[in-house]
Amino acid sequence: MELTPRQLMAYNGTDRSKPIYVALKGCIYDVTAGASFYGPGGPYAMFAGKDASRALAKMSKNEADISFSLEGLSEKEMGVLNDWEKKFQAKYPIVGRVV
């Protein structure tokens, strides 16, 4: 499946009939199994329906950091992002890509 960033927003957990998706480095993960984290009211709900690459790399919950852009990230931040990617790959199925 391919989704635009706008289409991805529909999978933010507010519609309980839809799965919850979070994208990382352009890959879309179905994080519905982690709804207590990514669903409404969860500590990572701000990432649901979005590509959270930059924010996770920076370990930030700042709305301004929730972006697919990797521009200007340090080597350390890229390492953090790669660690997040491994965690996501081990825990959640990849269901598509952001285009």
mmCIF file of C-alpha atoms in Angstrom:
data_model
loop_
_atom_site.group_PDB
_atom_site.id
_atom_site.type_symbol
_atom_site.label_atom_id
_atom_site.label_comp_id
_atom_site.label_asym_id
_atom_site.label_seq_id
_atom_site.Cartn_x
_atom_site.Cartn_y
_atom_site.Cartn_z
ATOM 1 C CA MET A 1 0.000 0.000 0.000
ATOM 2 C CA GLU A 2 1.153 3.521 -0.734
ATOM 3 C CA LEU A 3 -0.209 6.496 1.193
ATOM 4 C CA THR A 4 0.461 10.191 0.930
ATOM 5 C CA PRO A 5 1.175 12.010 4.207
ATOM 6 C CA ARG A 6 -2.383 13.378 4.061
ATOM 7 C CA GLN A 7 -3.873 9.881 3.628
ATOM 8 C CA LEU A 8 -1.693 8.558 6.452
ATOM 9 C CA MET A 9 -3.292 11.054 8.838
ATOM 10 C CA ALA A 10 -6.561 9.071 8.636
ATOM 11 C CA TYR A 11 -4.838 6.260 10.581
ATOM 12 C CA ASN A 12 -4.177 8.255 13.753
ATOM 13 C CA GLY A 13 -6.335 6.140 16.056
ATOM 14 C CA THR A 14 -9.310 8.458 16.316
ATOM 15 C CA ASP A 15 -11.431 6.195 14.054
ATOM 16 C CA ARG A 16 -11.584 2.889 15.930
ATOM 17 C CA SER A 17 -12.612 1.059 12.737
ATOM 18 C CA LYS A 18 -9.174 1.752 11.226
ATOM 19 C CA PRO A 19 -5.730 0.502 12.274
ATOM 20 C CA ILE A 20 -3.176 2.889 13.784
ATOM 21 C CA TYR A 21 -0.176 3.579 11.570
ATOM 22 C CA VAL A 22 3.147 5.269 12.279
ATOM 23 C CA ALA A 23 5.723 5.792 9.540
ATOM 24 C CA LEU A 24 9.458 5.660 10.066
ATOM 25 C CA LYS A 25 11.917 6.448 7.277
ATOM 26 C CA GLY A 26 9.038 6.183 4.807
ATOM 27 C CA CYS A 27 7.897 2.708 5.914
ATOM 28 C CA ILE A 28 4.408 2.501 7.380
ATOM 29 C CA TYR A 29 4.025 0.267 10.432
ATOM 30 C CA ASP A 30 0.728 -1.011 11.811
ATOM 31 C CA VAL A 31 1.122 -0.143 15.493
ATOM 32 C CA THR A 32 -2.453 -1.053 16.434
ATOM 33 C CA ALA A 33 -1.101 -3.706 18.823
ATOM 34 C CA GLY A 34 0.508 -0.798 20.698
ATOM 35 C CA ALA A 35 -2.695 1.251 20.872
ATOM 36 C CA SER A 36 -2.082 2.024 24.543
ATOM 37 C CA PHE A 37 1.056 3.891 23.393
ATOM 38 C CA TYR A 38 -0.006 5.278 20.000
ATOM 39 C CA GLY A 39 -3.781 5.579 20.357
ATOM 40 C CA PRO A 40 -5.639 8.629 21.648
ATOM 41 C CA GLY A 41 -4.382 9.567 25.106
ATOM 42 C CA GLY A 42 -1.264 7.396 24.763
ATOM 43 C CA PRO A 43 2.196 8.811 25.449
ATOM 44 C CA TYR A 44 3.152 8.566 21.738
ATOM 45 C CA ALA A 45 -0.254 9.464 20.261
ATOM 46 C CA MET A 46 1.246 12.530 18.576
ATOM 47 C CA PHE A 47 3.130 10.171 16.202
ATOM 48 C CA ALA A 48 0.036 8.249 15.052
ATOM 49 C CA GLY A 49 -0.885 8.879 11.431
ATOM 50 C CA LYS A 50 2.452 10.584 10.744
ATOM 51 C CA ASP A 51 6.052 9.907 9.787
ATOM 52 C CA ALA A 52 7.804 10.326 13.123
ATOM 53 C CA SER A 53 11.382 9.816 11.868
ATOM 54 C CA ARG A 54 12.845 13.163 12.891
ATOM 55 C CA ALA A 55 11.113 13.280 16.283
ATOM 56 C CA LEU A 56 12.233 9.770 17.204
ATOM 57 C CA ALA A 57 15.795 10.495 16.058
ATOM 58 C CA LYS A 58 15.833 13.563 18.303
ATOM 59 C CA MET A 59 13.913 11.792 21.111
ATOM 60 C CA SER A 60 11.447 14.666 20.915
ATOM 61 C CA LYS A 61 7.711 14.946 21.394
ATOM 62 C CA ASN A 62 7.772 18.492 20.037
ATOM 63 C CA GLU A 63 5.169 18.859 17.290
ATOM 64 C CA ALA A 64 7.678 20.791 15.151
ATOM 65 C CA ASP A 65 9.978 17.738 15.092
ATOM 66 C CA ILE A 66 7.323 15.283 13.866
ATOM 67 C CA SER A 67 8.518 15.041 10.278
ATOM 68 C CA PHE A 68 9.967 12.668 7.725
ATOM 69 C CA SER A 69 12.907 15.032 7.139
ATOM 70 C CA LEU A 70 16.284 13.644 8.152
ATOM 71 C CA GLU A 71 18.118 16.766 7.002
ATOM 72 C CA GLY A 72 20.659 18.063 9.492
ATOM 73 C CA LEU A 73 20.445 15.120 11.880
ATOM 74 C CA SER A 74 23.704 14.238 13.602
ATOM 75 C CA GLU A 75 25.366 10.841 13.335
ATOM 76 C CA LYS A 76 24.221 10.119 16.895
ATOM 77 C CA GLU A 77 20.611 11.031 16.059
ATOM 78 C CA MET A 78 20.722 8.791 12.976
ATOM 79 C CA GLY A 79 21.936 5.978 15.240
ATOM 80 C CA VAL A 80 19.000 6.577 17.578
ATOM 81 C CA LEU A 81 16.637 6.502 14.591
ATOM 82 C CA ASN A 82 18.170 3.245 13.350
ATOM 83 C CA ASP A 83 17.620 1.747 16.823
ATOM 84 C CA TRP A 84 13.964 2.802 16.697
ATOM 85 C CA GLU A 85 13.664 1.275 13.238
ATOM 86 C CA LYS A 86 14.966 -2.077 14.543
ATOM 87 C CA LYS A 87 12.457 -1.958 17.422
ATOM 88 C CA PHE A 88 9.594 -1.218 15.046
ATOM 89 C CA GLN A 89 10.666 -3.975 12.634
ATOM 90 C CA ALA A 90 10.794 -6.505 15.474
ATOM 91 C CA LYS A 91 7.422 -5.520 16.915
ATOM 92 C CA TYR A 92 5.113 -4.239 14.169
ATOM 93 C CA PRO A 93 4.284 -5.328 10.612
ATOM 94 C CA ILE A 94 5.193 -3.065 7.717
ATOM 95 C CA VAL A 95 2.036 -2.376 5.717
ATOM 96 C CA GLY A 96 3.231 0.119 3.105
ATOM 97 C CA ARG A 97 5.209 3.207 2.194
ATOM 98 C CA VAL A 98 4.663 6.938 2.333
ATOM 99 C CA VAL A 99 4.816 8.489 -1.159
#
